[in-house]
Amino acid sequence: MTRKTTTRTTAARATVYGYPRQGCNRELKKAVEGYWHGRVSAEALHQTASDLRRENWRQLAEAGIDEVPSGDFSLYDHVLDTSVMVGAIPPRHRAAVAANPLDGYFAMARGTQDTAPLEMTKWFDTNYHYLVPELGPDTVFTADAGKQVAEFKEATALGHTARPVLLGPVSYLLLAKPVLGASPLFEPVNLINRLLPVYAEILADLRAAGAQWVQLDEPALVQDQPEEILRTAARAYLDLGRLTDRPKILAASYFDRLGAALPVLAQAPIEGLALDFTGPAAANLDALAAIGGLPGKRLVAGVVNGRNVWINDLAASLSTLGTLLGLADRVDVAASCSLLHVPLDAEAERGLDPQIARWLAFARQKTAELAVLARGLSQGTDTIAAELAANRADLASRAGSAVTGDPEVRTRAASVTDAHIHRSQPYAERTAAQRARLALPPLPTTTIGSFPQTDELRAARAGLRAGRIDDAAYRERIEAEIREVVGFQERVGLDVLVHGEAERNDMVQYFAEQLVGYLATRHGWVQSYGTRYVRPPILAGDISRPAPMTVRWTSYAQSLTAKPVKGMLTGPVTMLAWSFVRDDQPLADTARQVALALRDEVADLEAAGTAVIQVDEPALRETLPLRAADRPAYLAWATEAFRLATAGVRPETQIHTHMCYAEFGDILAAIDDLDADVISLEAARSHLRVAGELAAAEYPREVGPGVYDIHSPRIPSASEVAELLRTGLRAVPADRLWVNPDCGLKTRGWPEVRSALAHLVAAARGVREEVTPRPSGVSLATAEER
Ligand code: GLN
Ligand code: ZN
């Protein structure tokens, strides 16, 4: 219910913590990649970046955002920017950075032929990836406020009230990893006392540049943190608070509730707190009341969900804001987190049913909602009566629509039983049937699914969409690619082949486009990492599969070779994680609907003769709730959905799964619970650490820890791969160890892929020789060896 709010002397402001960086036509991607390929000069790149920042600030101001963020922009990643800001350049990149800061910056991000890049991992439970700072006992921090100061001044010169946004020191250290070889006692967070003076210098520089406020993001504090870390945070914000030469500090948290960290930040001598009040973070409201609010402080209230694509329930937000008014000195209105995680503009989606389009709010629409809420809060709800009425009508139209509910889907989902989620034989028994059927060598080689997506393939897809080529021509184009990919895999000597996923624009979108209940966007790009953007589809209604989605391509590939071809599907959890989800039913219900659609696809693949089916779940770990208390329930529905999709197959059909980009150590039990026969995991950058973790957990099944880092253009040598395999063998016996890259090869070029896979196969063969007992007198070199 709407409630009347009193007019306040200090008007509530609308603000955001960050905005999509890419521009409405992904200008940033084009400029950065152009720079890498020598087509765009450094000057032109900086000009594009500056134009994009100007346009973003203009959009924000025009929407009614009173205080804009600065410094949230990045050429690649804001955590990497923070490493540069505090001088945490790994020794191997120092020369490159000294010679040319821009090239050195990209070398840290992407690696070069001689230097490995920084490790990359998920930004909390989002689909954004950051570059992990590498810190050691010898790390010396030095302040470089250059980027922050320049961008703040840029915004100010354009007439905006800007608030520099920095990753806070505690979260920065908690997001870092110890350098290789550091003592096990070393933890990056131990460096806090060395880091704080650097932050102090940067805050002073920002103050000197005229900043009134600075935002320090501490999202790591919404995770369960031990007492010690909370004490570290308390000390850090006491020190920062006591600085005299600094802007006012707004400590920002998002993605979940602050929990025990709330009183810590509330008691710090800083001027403001930004809290998330959406989803599970809504618990912040009662917690805030329980500690008596934030007397004397500014509260920035994240009431508009910054991660979903749905219109806000304005009346509900106003009610939350109304309650908060009594709990702080001043209440401002914000999105729950940076708008980096949503597409730019729902208006661009002209292809959508106009009724459905009214339910959507991307970054631009969310900023408009914030402005309306701030106005309602400052001037009374009467002043936004028209907006409230329109919002009520849109919410009602969504709730009552036939798109959102399909009785048949609901009946099937309700009739799932325990038998649906159990394979007919336990792993130990069915593995024998699979070995007999597949007859693979020890250390079998395979890939994760995709082969390079060439410009030609993209052009064919665009041609089909635009009607320049017909279905038959497109099909012939894809089949030609499959012939190439299968031929190459046979020549290079891989054991389990794939069709190459040439037909897939994206591993989620491809399926979403064929499932009823999903919406696709035309321009809904969101940054995944660096210059890689994805267009997450939208789970808008109940999900069903009108027809097989992959069978014809897999069957065609299998018709070309005697080796097994893996069928490739995207798992239910990943389908959810990389889509925008419904906010009108539990995630578990949506997952079950998607799983049932995939179960039908698995059955069709098996019926077509597919012996190996891989169901990718790269996102299983990333959707793990940030608070441990919420995890068991999540893992229960997530593993159930995977099993519902896969457990219907015969014992001799081998189910693979694949995961990447994440720390798997804390979900090993859940990984086992998936009951997949084989799992491939990203592991190359961490030197196969996960293999040891699985061994320690006595993981009983087959594992392929990645031995080729596909996020880097660097080609590993055969001896390097062999070394990784030997490391793997120390943890996993040869009859359970698979040899594969970290992930799909779609972002790599053919020349790299050809050499890298040749090295991978050579390494596997070499190490096979070391582990396979040979009858005496047989020569080492086999015909295969050439
Ligand atoms: N099968 C997918 C591919 O190879 C897996 C991608 C992923 O895990 N991100 O592209
Ligand atoms: Zn992957």
PDB file of C-alpha atoms in Angstrom, residues 1-3 311-316 318 358-359 381 384-399:
ATOM      1  CA  MET A   1       0.000   0.000   0.000  1.00  0.00           C
ATOM      2  CA  THR A   2       1.125   3.489  -0.793  1.00  0.00           C
ATOM      3  CA  ARG A   3       1.622   5.632   2.210  1.00  0.00           C
ATOM      4  CA  ILE A 311       9.724  -3.046 -13.354  1.00  0.00           C
ATOM      5  CA  ASN A 312       9.850  -2.112  -9.735  1.00  0.00           C
ATOM      6  CA  ASP A 313       6.813  -2.268  -7.494  1.00  0.00           C
ATOM      7  CA  LEU A 314       6.935   1.427  -6.791  1.00  0.00           C
ATOM      8  CA  ALA A 315       4.346   1.370  -4.029  1.00  0.00           C
ATOM      9  CA  ALA A 316       6.243  -1.362  -2.189  1.00  0.00           C
ATOM     10  CA  LEU A 318       7.891   3.726  -1.240  1.00  0.00           C
ATOM     11  CA  ARG A 358       5.928  -2.555 -20.372  1.00  0.00           C
ATOM     12  CA  TRP A 359       6.979  -5.089 -17.723  1.00  0.00           C
ATOM     13  CA  THR A 381       3.255  10.475  -3.186  1.00  0.00           C
ATOM     14  CA  ILE A 384       3.787  10.847  -8.497  1.00  0.00           C
ATOM     15  CA  ALA A 385       0.190   9.631  -8.580  1.00  0.00           C
ATOM     16  CA  ALA A 386       0.177   9.139 -12.361  1.00  0.00           C
ATOM     17  CA  GLU A 387       3.390   7.090 -12.280  1.00  0.00           C
ATOM     18  CA  LEU A 388       2.033   4.951  -9.456  1.00  0.00           C
ATOM     19  CA  ALA A 389      -1.203   4.264 -11.325  1.00  0.00           C
ATOM     20  CA  ALA A 390       0.641   3.272 -14.501  1.00  0.00           C
ATOM     21  CA  ASN A 391       2.982   1.038 -12.484  1.00  0.00           C
ATOM     22  CA  ARG A 392       0.022  -0.669 -10.802  1.00  0.00           C
ATOM     23  CA  ALA A 393      -1.560  -1.372 -14.176  1.00  0.00           C
ATOM     24  CA  ASP A 394       1.645  -2.813 -15.611  1.00  0.00           C
ATOM     25  CA  LEU A 395       2.185  -5.074 -12.608  1.00  0.00           C
ATOM     26  CA  ALA A 396      -1.398  -6.331 -12.864  1.00  0.00           C
ATOM     27  CA  SER A 397      -1.074  -7.025 -16.580  1.00  0.00           C
ATOM     28  CA  ARG A 398       2.012  -9.147 -15.951  1.00  0.00           C
ATOM     29  CA  ALA A 399       0.463 -11.089 -13.088  1.00  0.00           C
TER      30      ALA A 399
END
